[in-house]
mmCIF file of C-alpha atoms in Angstrom:
data_model
loop_
_atom_site.group_PDB
_atom_site.id
_atom_site.type_symbol
_atom_site.label_atom_id
_atom_site.label_comp_id
_atom_site.label_asym_id
_atom_site.label_seq_id
_atom_site.Cartn_x
_atom_site.Cartn_y
_atom_site.Cartn_z
ATOM 1 C CA UNK F 1 120.355 91.743 122.478
ATOM 2 C CA UNK F 2 117.012 90.310 121.453
ATOM 3 C CA UNK F 3 115.074 88.552 124.233
ATOM 4 C CA UNK F 4 111.591 89.043 122.831
ATOM 5 C CA UNK F 5 110.356 85.453 123.017
ATOM 6 C CA UNK F 6 107.096 84.661 124.793
ATOM 7 C CA UNK F 7 108.672 82.380 127.390
ATOM 8 C CA UNK F 8 107.066 79.211 128.706
ATOM 9 C CA UNK F 9 108.026 78.043 132.191
ATOM 10 C CA UNK F 10 111.002 76.079 130.902
ATOM 11 C CA UNK F 11 112.357 79.154 129.101
ATOM 12 C CA UNK F 12 112.770 80.913 132.437
ATOM 13 C CA UNK F 13 115.373 78.369 133.563
ATOM 14 C CA UNK F 14 118.772 80.035 133.406
ATOM 15 C CA UNK F 15 117.317 83.448 132.519
ATOM 16 C CA UNK F 16 118.887 85.211 135.500
ATOM 17 C CA UNK F 17 122.359 83.874 134.726
ATOM 18 C CA UNK F 18 121.961 84.798 131.065
ATOM 19 C CA UNK F 19 120.951 88.371 131.892
ATOM 20 C CA UNK F 20 123.929 88.741 134.220
ATOM 21 C CA UNK F 21 126.226 87.501 131.452
ATOM 22 C CA UNK F 22 124.759 89.991 128.974
ATOM 23 C CA UNK F 23 125.246 92.792 131.469
ATOM 24 C CA UNK F 24 128.877 91.799 131.948
ATOM 25 C CA UNK F 25 129.317 91.888 128.158
ATOM 26 C CA UNK F 26 128.129 95.514 128.212
ATOM 27 C CA UNK F 27 125.312 95.154 125.698
ATOM 28 C CA UNK F 28 123.548 98.472 125.108
ATOM 29 C CA UNK F 29 120.075 97.124 125.869
ATOM 30 C CA UNK F 30 117.790 94.113 125.729
ATOM 31 C CA UNK F 31 114.654 93.988 123.566
ATOM 32 C CA UNK F 32 111.791 92.224 125.349
ATOM 33 C CA UNK F 33 108.091 91.597 124.860
ATOM 34 C CA UNK F 34 107.079 89.691 128.003
ATOM 35 C CA UNK F 35 106.658 91.059 131.553
ATOM 36 C CA UNK F 36 108.439 88.055 133.097
ATOM 37 C CA UNK F 37 111.722 89.011 131.448
ATOM 38 C CA UNK F 38 111.283 92.676 132.388
ATOM 39 C CA UNK F 39 110.683 91.744 136.037
ATOM 40 C CA UNK F 40 113.680 89.420 136.104
ATOM 41 C CA UNK F 41 115.942 92.012 134.480
ATOM 42 C CA UNK F 42 114.900 94.671 136.989
ATOM 43 C CA UNK F 43 115.729 92.247 139.809
ATOM 44 C CA UNK F 44 119.147 90.968 138.715
ATOM 45 C CA UNK F 45 120.523 93.649 136.346
ATOM 46 C CA UNK F 46 118.702 96.856 137.334
ATOM 47 C CA UNK F 47 121.026 99.108 135.324
ATOM 48 C CA UNK F 48 120.627 97.224 132.032
ATOM 49 C CA UNK F 49 118.520 99.262 129.607
ATOM 50 C CA UNK F 50 115.245 97.671 128.467
ATOM 51 C CA UNK F 51 113.557 98.208 125.093
ATOM 52 C CA UNK F 52 110.051 96.959 124.368
ATOM 53 C CA UNK F 53 109.771 94.791 121.248
ATOM 54 C CA UNK F 54 107.287 95.520 118.481
ATOM 55 C CA UNK F 55 105.812 92.113 119.318
ATOM 56 C CA UNK F 56 104.346 93.612 122.498
ATOM 57 C CA UNK F 57 101.911 95.361 120.104
ATOM 58 C CA UNK F 58 102.076 98.832 121.650
ATOM 59 C CA UNK F 59 99.476 100.857 119.726
ATOM 60 C CA UNK F 60 98.347 103.491 122.246
ATOM 61 C CA UNK F 61 99.777 106.086 124.642
ATOM 62 C CA UNK F 62 98.271 104.557 127.792
ATOM 63 C CA UNK F 63 100.057 101.250 127.199
ATOM 64 C CA UNK F 64 103.250 103.167 126.459
ATOM 65 C CA UNK F 65 102.973 104.913 129.825
ATOM 66 C CA UNK F 66 102.464 101.534 131.507
ATOM 67 C CA UNK F 67 105.595 100.013 129.943
ATOM 68 C CA UNK F 68 107.671 103.087 130.732
ATOM 69 C CA UNK F 69 106.542 102.950 134.370
ATOM 70 C CA UNK F 70 107.560 99.271 134.398
ATOM 71 C CA UNK F 71 111.140 100.239 133.542
ATOM 72 C CA UNK F 72 111.180 100.325 129.730
ATOM 73 C CA UNK F 73 113.480 103.029 128.352
ATOM 74 C CA UNK F 74 112.511 102.717 124.660
ATOM 75 C CA UNK F 75 109.333 101.430 123.038
ATOM 76 C CA UNK F 76 109.525 99.844 119.593
ATOM 77 C CA UNK F 77 106.070 100.690 118.340
ATOM 78 C CA UNK F 78 103.720 98.274 116.597
ATOM 79 C CA UNK F 79 103.907 98.517 112.808
ATOM 80 C CA UNK F 80 100.169 99.168 112.536
ATOM 81 C CA UNK F 81 100.377 102.816 113.632
ATOM 82 C CA UNK F 82 99.907 105.956 111.545
ATOM 83 C CA UNK F 83 102.098 109.052 111.891
ATOM 84 C CA UNK F 84 99.144 110.843 113.475
ATOM 85 C CA UNK F 85 98.862 108.152 116.162
ATOM 86 C CA UNK F 86 102.618 108.201 116.788
ATOM 87 C CA UNK F 87 102.535 111.974 117.320
ATOM 88 C CA UNK F 88 99.754 111.580 119.882
ATOM 89 C CA UNK F 89 101.650 108.838 121.729
ATOM 90 C CA UNK F 90 104.755 111.058 121.791
ATOM 91 C CA UNK F 91 102.769 113.980 123.226
ATOM 92 C CA UNK F 92 101.539 111.845 126.146
ATOM 93 C CA UNK F 93 104.958 110.503 127.194
ATOM 94 C CA UNK F 94 107.735 111.988 129.295
ATOM 95 C CA UNK F 95 110.840 113.118 127.425
ATOM 96 C CA UNK F 96 112.969 110.275 128.830
ATOM 97 C CA UNK F 97 110.788 107.624 127.155
ATOM 98 C CA UNK F 98 112.126 107.004 123.644
ATOM 99 C CA UNK F 99 110.183 105.732 120.631
ATOM 100 C CA UNK F 100 111.463 103.485 117.865
ATOM 101 C CA UNK F 101 109.612 102.528 114.687
ATOM 102 C CA UNK F 102 110.128 100.362 111.609
ATOM 103 C CA UNK F 103 110.767 102.433 108.487
ATOM 104 C CA UNK F 104 112.001 99.886 105.938
ATOM 105 C CA UNK F 105 111.858 96.181 105.133
ATOM 106 C CA UNK F 106 109.544 93.205 104.970
ATOM 107 C CA UNK F 107 106.055 93.679 106.332
ATOM 108 C CA UNK F 108 104.203 90.855 108.055
ATOM 109 C CA UNK F 109 100.677 89.793 107.149
ATOM 110 C CA UNK F 110 100.099 89.065 110.833
ATOM 111 C CA UNK F 111 99.637 91.649 113.558
ATOM 112 C CA UNK F 112 103.070 92.980 114.553
ATOM 113 C CA UNK F 113 104.723 89.742 113.504
ATOM 114 C CA UNK F 114 102.811 87.512 115.914
ATOM 115 C CA UNK F 115 102.322 84.676 113.443
ATOM 116 C CA UNK F 116 102.217 80.892 113.936
ATOM 117 C CA UNK F 117 102.219 79.834 110.273
ATOM 118 C CA UNK F 118 105.971 79.230 110.040
ATOM 119 C CA UNK F 119 106.107 77.237 113.270
ATOM 120 C CA UNK F 120 103.083 75.161 112.293
ATOM 121 C CA UNK F 121 104.117 74.402 108.712
ATOM 122 C CA UNK F 122 107.913 74.170 108.962
ATOM 123 C CA UNK F 123 108.837 74.011 112.665
ATOM 124 C CA UNK F 124 110.688 77.328 112.325
ATOM 125 C CA UNK F 125 109.528 79.799 114.968
ATOM 126 C CA UNK F 126 108.995 83.368 113.755
ATOM 127 C CA UNK F 127 109.187 84.614 117.332
ATOM 128 C CA UNK F 128 112.661 83.105 117.624
ATOM 129 C CA UNK F 129 114.007 84.708 114.471
ATOM 130 C CA UNK F 130 113.616 81.785 112.066
ATOM 131 C CA UNK F 131 110.487 82.654 110.067
ATOM 132 C CA UNK F 132 110.266 80.726 106.775
ATOM 133 C CA UNK F 133 107.744 83.304 105.463
ATOM 134 C CA UNK F 134 105.051 80.806 104.450
ATOM 135 C CA UNK F 135 102.744 83.787 103.834
ATOM 136 C CA UNK F 136 104.704 84.165 100.575
ATOM 137 C CA UNK F 137 103.880 80.624 99.419
ATOM 138 C CA UNK F 138 101.435 79.863 96.631
ATOM 139 C CA UNK F 139 98.392 78.059 98.042
ATOM 140 C CA UNK F 140 95.824 75.690 96.559
ATOM 141 C CA UNK F 141 92.471 74.465 97.819
ATOM 142 C CA UNK F 142 91.645 70.744 98.139
ATOM 143 C CA UNK F 143 88.083 69.546 98.713
ATOM 144 C CA UNK F 144 87.787 66.922 101.471
ATOM 145 C CA UNK F 145 86.122 64.226 99.363
ATOM 146 C CA UNK F 146 88.412 64.695 96.348
ATOM 147 C CA UNK F 147 91.918 64.104 97.760
ATOM 148 C CA UNK F 148 94.747 64.952 95.407
ATOM 149 C CA UNK F 149 92.524 67.210 93.298
ATOM 150 C CA UNK F 150 93.773 70.759 93.780
ATOM 151 C CA UNK F 151 92.187 74.049 92.862
ATOM 152 C CA UNK F 152 93.774 77.477 92.746
ATOM 153 C CA UNK F 153 92.673 79.855 95.491
ATOM 154 C CA UNK F 154 91.488 82.708 93.274
ATOM 155 C CA UNK F 155 89.154 85.520 94.268
ATOM 156 C CA UNK F 156 89.478 87.206 90.852
ATOM 157 C CA UNK F 157 92.141 87.739 88.168
ATOM 158 C CA UNK F 158 94.730 88.842 90.746
ATOM 159 C CA UNK F 159 95.942 85.311 91.445
ATOM 160 C CA UNK F 160 96.686 83.218 94.498
ATOM 161 C CA UNK F 161 99.276 84.920 96.726
ATOM 162 C CA UNK F 162 96.618 86.032 99.171
ATOM 163 C CA UNK F 163 98.924 86.766 102.148
ATOM 164 C CA UNK F 164 101.940 88.207 100.330
ATOM 165 C CA UNK F 165 102.802 91.683 101.698
ATOM 166 C CA UNK F 166 104.669 94.501 100.020
ATOM 167 C CA UNK F 167 107.887 95.900 101.549
ATOM 168 C CA UNK F 168 107.891 99.019 103.698
ATOM 169 C CA UNK F 169 109.883 101.991 102.375
ATOM 170 C CA UNK F 170 109.812 105.455 104.012
ATOM 171 C CA UNK F 171 112.971 106.952 102.483
ATOM 172 C CA UNK F 172 110.922 109.718 100.826
ATOM 173 C CA UNK F 173 109.356 110.759 104.139
ATOM 174 C CA UNK F 174 112.298 111.447 106.446
ATOM 175 C CA UNK F 175 111.039 114.925 107.509
ATOM 176 C CA UNK F 176 107.633 113.569 108.544
ATOM 177 C CA UNK F 177 109.226 110.689 110.479
ATOM 178 C CA UNK F 178 111.590 112.968 112.402
ATOM 179 C CA UNK F 179 108.865 115.518 113.180
ATOM 180 C CA UNK F 180 106.611 112.775 114.551
ATOM 181 C CA UNK F 181 108.928 112.343 117.541
ATOM 182 C CA UNK F 182 110.480 108.966 116.678
ATOM 183 C CA UNK F 183 113.944 108.689 118.291
ATOM 184 C CA UNK F 184 115.248 105.659 116.419
ATOM 185 C CA UNK F 185 114.512 104.360 112.928
ATOM 186 C CA UNK F 186 114.393 100.572 112.662
ATOM 187 C CA UNK F 187 115.374 98.786 109.444
ATOM 188 C CA UNK F 188 114.211 95.184 109.088
ATOM 189 C CA UNK F 189 117.260 93.184 108.035
ATOM 190 C CA UNK F 190 116.625 89.716 109.404
ATOM 191 C CA UNK F 191 118.084 87.008 107.153
ATOM 192 C CA UNK F 192 119.128 89.647 104.587
ATOM 193 C CA UNK F 193 122.448 89.811 102.736
ATOM 194 C CA UNK F 194 125.326 92.063 103.768
ATOM 195 C CA UNK F 195 124.804 93.989 100.516
ATOM 196 C CA UNK F 196 121.141 94.606 101.358
ATOM 197 C CA UNK F 197 121.946 95.878 104.847
ATOM 198 C CA UNK F 198 124.854 98.048 103.665
ATOM 199 C CA UNK F 199 122.921 99.681 100.811
ATOM 200 C CA UNK F 200 119.718 100.293 102.768
ATOM 201 C CA UNK F 201 121.393 101.649 105.901
ATOM 202 C CA UNK F 202 123.644 103.900 103.801
ATOM 203 C CA UNK F 203 120.704 105.421 101.909
ATOM 204 C CA UNK F 204 118.786 106.221 105.072
ATOM 205 C CA UNK F 205 121.912 107.532 106.811
ATOM 206 C CA UNK F 206 122.568 109.904 103.897
ATOM 207 C CA UNK F 207 118.955 111.103 103.820
ATOM 208 C CA UNK F 208 118.801 111.674 107.584
ATOM 209 C CA UNK F 209 122.142 113.498 107.698
ATOM 210 C CA UNK F 210 121.140 115.712 104.766
ATOM 211 C CA UNK F 211 117.890 116.668 106.490
ATOM 212 C CA UNK F 212 119.559 117.405 109.823
ATOM 213 C CA UNK F 213 122.101 119.691 108.111
ATOM 214 C CA UNK F 214 119.390 122.150 107.186
ATOM 215 C CA UNK F 215 115.755 121.073 107.547
ATOM 216 C CA UNK F 216 114.477 124.199 105.822
ATOM 217 C CA UNK F 217 116.346 123.600 102.557
ATOM 218 C CA UNK F 218 116.171 119.789 102.538
ATOM 219 C CA UNK F 219 115.437 118.166 99.178
ATOM 220 C CA UNK F 220 115.041 114.463 98.501
ATOM 221 C CA UNK F 221 117.797 112.998 96.315
ATOM 222 C CA UNK F 222 116.695 110.277 93.893
ATOM 223 C CA UNK F 223 120.040 108.483 94.268
ATOM 224 C CA UNK F 224 118.876 107.230 97.686
ATOM 225 C CA UNK F 225 115.835 105.554 96.162
ATOM 226 C CA UNK F 226 117.927 104.273 93.249
ATOM 227 C CA UNK F 227 120.137 102.389 95.747
ATOM 228 C CA UNK F 228 117.077 100.897 97.445
ATOM 229 C CA UNK F 229 115.684 99.755 94.113
ATOM 230 C CA UNK F 230 118.885 97.839 93.379
ATOM 231 C CA UNK F 231 118.692 95.526 96.402
ATOM 232 C CA UNK F 232 116.427 92.487 96.561
ATOM 233 C CA UNK F 233 112.930 93.663 97.541
ATOM 234 C CA UNK F 234 109.232 93.383 96.888
ATOM 235 C CA UNK F 235 107.121 96.291 95.695
ATOM 236 C CA UNK F 236 107.505 99.239 98.060
ATOM 237 C CA UNK F 237 104.721 100.774 100.118
ATOM 238 C CA UNK F 238 104.345 103.206 103.028
ATOM 239 C CA UNK F 239 102.556 100.694 105.255
ATOM 240 C CA UNK F 240 100.177 102.207 107.814
ATOM 241 C CA UNK F 241 101.957 105.547 108.215
ATOM 242 C CA UNK F 242 99.461 107.559 106.207
ATOM 243 C CA UNK F 243 96.347 105.762 107.372
ATOM 244 C CA UNK F 244 96.100 103.416 104.403
ATOM 245 C CA UNK F 245 95.506 99.719 104.685
ATOM 246 C CA UNK F 246 98.564 97.612 103.947
ATOM 247 C CA UNK F 247 98.452 96.344 100.371
ATOM 248 C CA UNK F 248 99.151 92.763 99.326
ATOM 249 C CA UNK F 249 100.790 91.399 96.168
ATOM 250 C CA UNK F 250 98.539 88.818 94.595
ATOM 251 C CA UNK F 251 100.388 88.052 91.361
ATOM 252 C CA UNK F 252 103.734 86.641 92.554
ATOM 253 C CA UNK F 253 105.932 86.071 95.591
ATOM 254 C CA UNK F 254 109.118 86.820 93.653
ATOM 255 C CA UNK F 255 111.551 89.512 94.716
ATOM 256 C CA UNK F 256 112.662 92.380 92.502
ATOM 257 C CA UNK F 257 116.413 91.836 92.363
ATOM 258 C CA UNK F 258 118.245 93.948 89.816
ATOM 259 C CA UNK F 259 121.752 93.930 91.314
ATOM 260 C CA UNK F 260 124.033 91.373 92.966
ATOM 261 C CA UNK F 261 127.120 91.774 95.109
ATOM 262 C CA UNK F 262 130.021 90.308 93.131
ATOM 263 C CA UNK F 263 132.988 90.946 95.432
ATOM 264 C CA UNK F 264 134.348 92.474 98.640
ATOM 265 C CA UNK F 265 137.693 94.300 98.628
ATOM 266 C CA UNK F 266 140.237 92.775 101.008
ATOM 267 C CA UNK F 267 143.169 95.138 100.354
ATOM 268 C CA UNK F 268 144.637 97.658 97.884
ATOM 269 C CA UNK F 269 148.275 97.974 96.776
ATOM 270 C CA UNK F 270 148.833 101.686 96.035
ATOM 271 C CA UNK F 271 152.233 101.096 94.431
ATOM 272 C CA UNK F 272 150.950 98.585 91.860
ATOM 273 C CA UNK F 273 147.393 99.911 91.781
ATOM 274 C CA UNK F 274 145.884 96.472 92.367
ATOM 275 C CA UNK F 275 142.947 95.508 94.532
ATOM 276 C CA UNK F 276 142.613 92.073 96.130
ATOM 277 C CA UNK F 277 138.977 90.970 96.125
ATOM 278 C CA UNK F 278 136.992 88.026 97.495
ATOM 279 C CA UNK F 279 134.382 86.701 95.084
ATOM 280 C CA UNK F 280 130.650 86.758 95.889
ATOM 281 C CA UNK F 281 129.245 86.219 92.392
ATOM 282 C CA UNK F 282 130.858 85.537 89.033
ATOM 283 C CA UNK F 283 132.292 88.412 86.995
ATOM 284 C CA UNK F 284 134.245 88.613 83.751
ATOM 285 C CA UNK F 285 137.204 90.578 82.421
ATOM 286 C CA UNK F 286 135.899 93.907 81.099
ATOM 287 C CA UNK F 287 132.762 94.013 83.272
ATOM 288 C CA UNK F 288 131.712 97.348 84.717
ATOM 289 C CA UNK F 289 130.811 97.278 88.413
ATOM 290 C CA UNK F 290 129.685 99.829 90.993
ATOM 291 C CA UNK F 291 131.622 100.375 94.208
ATOM 292 C CA UNK F 292 129.531 100.744 97.374
ATOM 293 C CA UNK F 293 131.189 102.118 100.510
ATOM 294 C CA UNK F 294 129.844 103.657 103.734
ATOM 295 C CA UNK F 295 130.730 107.257 102.817
ATOM 296 C CA UNK F 296 130.109 109.048 99.546
ATOM 297 C CA UNK F 297 128.224 108.170 96.387
ATOM 298 C CA UNK F 298 128.625 104.938 94.438
ATOM 299 C CA UNK F 299 131.084 105.069 91.554
ATOM 300 C CA UNK F 300 131.909 102.792 88.636
ATOM 301 C CA UNK F 301 135.099 100.905 87.749
ATOM 302 C CA UNK F 302 135.950 98.393 85.040
ATOM 303 C CA UNK F 303 137.342 94.925 85.768
ATOM 304 C CA UNK F 304 140.783 95.131 84.140
ATOM 305 C CA UNK F 305 143.703 92.676 84.187
ATOM 306 C CA UNK F 306 141.868 89.999 86.154
ATOM 307 C CA UNK F 307 144.218 87.535 87.927
ATOM 308 C CA UNK F 308 143.804 84.669 90.378
ATOM 309 C CA UNK F 309 145.609 84.503 93.731
ATOM 310 C CA UNK F 310 148.613 82.871 92.030
ATOM 311 C CA UNK F 311 149.009 85.763 89.591
ATOM 312 C CA UNK F 312 147.649 83.859 86.589
ATOM 313 C CA UNK F 313 145.553 85.823 84.094
ATOM 314 C CA UNK F 314 141.925 84.653 84.090
ATOM 315 C CA UNK F 315 138.835 85.757 82.177
ATOM 316 C CA UNK F 316 136.260 85.178 84.943
ATOM 317 C CA UNK F 317 135.811 84.309 88.634
ATOM 318 C CA UNK F 318 133.788 81.061 88.647
ATOM 319 C CA UNK F 319 134.639 79.675 92.105
ATOM 320 C CA UNK F 320 132.708 80.698 95.206
ATOM 321 C CA UNK F 321 134.686 83.052 97.465
ATOM 322 C CA UNK F 322 137.836 82.725 95.378
ATOM 323 C CA UNK F 323 140.397 85.490 95.920
ATOM 324 C CA UNK F 324 141.462 87.436 92.849
ATOM 325 C CA UNK F 325 142.969 90.805 91.963
ATOM 326 C CA UNK F 326 142.253 93.569 89.457
ATOM 327 C CA UNK F 327 143.989 96.729 88.267
ATOM 328 C CA UNK F 328 142.341 99.980 89.399
ATOM 329 C CA UNK F 329 143.521 103.586 89.033
ATOM 330 C CA UNK F 330 140.982 104.513 91.703
ATOM 331 C CA UNK F 331 142.066 103.634 95.228
ATOM 332 C CA UNK F 332 139.746 101.001 96.659
ATOM 333 C CA UNK F 333 139.245 100.559 100.379
ATOM 334 C CA UNK F 334 139.012 97.429 102.494
ATOM 335 C CA UNK F 335 135.394 96.185 102.692
ATOM 336 C CA UNK F 336 134.269 98.152 99.635
ATOM 337 C CA UNK F 337 131.486 96.142 97.989
ATOM 338 C CA UNK F 338 131.437 95.595 94.236
ATOM 339 C CA UNK F 339 127.921 95.315 92.820
ATOM 340 C CA UNK F 340 126.733 94.580 89.298
ATOM 341 C CA UNK F 341 123.405 94.889 87.525
ATOM 342 C CA UNK F 342 121.807 91.689 86.340
ATOM 343 C CA UNK F 343 122.253 91.188 82.623
ATOM 344 C CA UNK F 344 124.879 93.899 82.326
ATOM 345 C CA UNK F 345 128.156 93.329 80.472
ATOM 346 C CA UNK F 346 128.803 89.596 80.107
#
């Protein structure tokens, strides 16, 4: 449970009761960034595991030792660390202090996500999980004595998106991440779609499991990156892991979005070989779609004999979240996701 706000005095009201309730609900741990919440948790729920949020900006081994001594079981490291620095931090900590690090997802232009832009411009607090990502906006410059006369903010021919970060992607570096001593890999999925989370987590799970089977013979499989390229994302980058400065995208704030989720399987009738599906985006009779499920590789099926929930033959699924059925020789499983490339088929 995330409790990583920077609490003002009023935020402490009711904190003890809330922590007790969380403990009774048997949450695995709380993620915190402020000493006041750590102290309170140690007082009222001493057995509840505490993880340090990335917003505490832990970038060195001495600070990590301090937090561990204060009762923190796992430290979610700041995103501004290199693999070399992480290895050194790991070497200075006791074995019972775990490390967690971000390996995939949106990167923040501000230090470890401690940004006030969203709160200031939109009233949505990034620290409370509601960032509007104003760093992705296109900005103009207005001179004080010429109100209403706007100029593009351009350093050179790269454009105006001066704070627009790339997305972190470390799928091709699983061996290095594991060898660095990181216990838990963190995937940024805040305000993302279920398709995004399912596809990204699956790719990393497959890559990690393949490496752990036999580290000596491990080979990267391009299908994992292919799945990551299908979900909505910005240009990928390895962040600070290899000592490089984080790169910005100056030309556009648009996402690369080649595939959409078009349906989620609700049930499958083996006798009649029909799958009942809930619509997520429009498809047409004859379309080819990929099936994404937790285990195994994606596979393709064709949309055949499309019918609405009353059994009437239809040629498309135009209504949001409408329930329909299709014929499929391949057995589909509940919660299978159907995805389709943009511009494919109809």
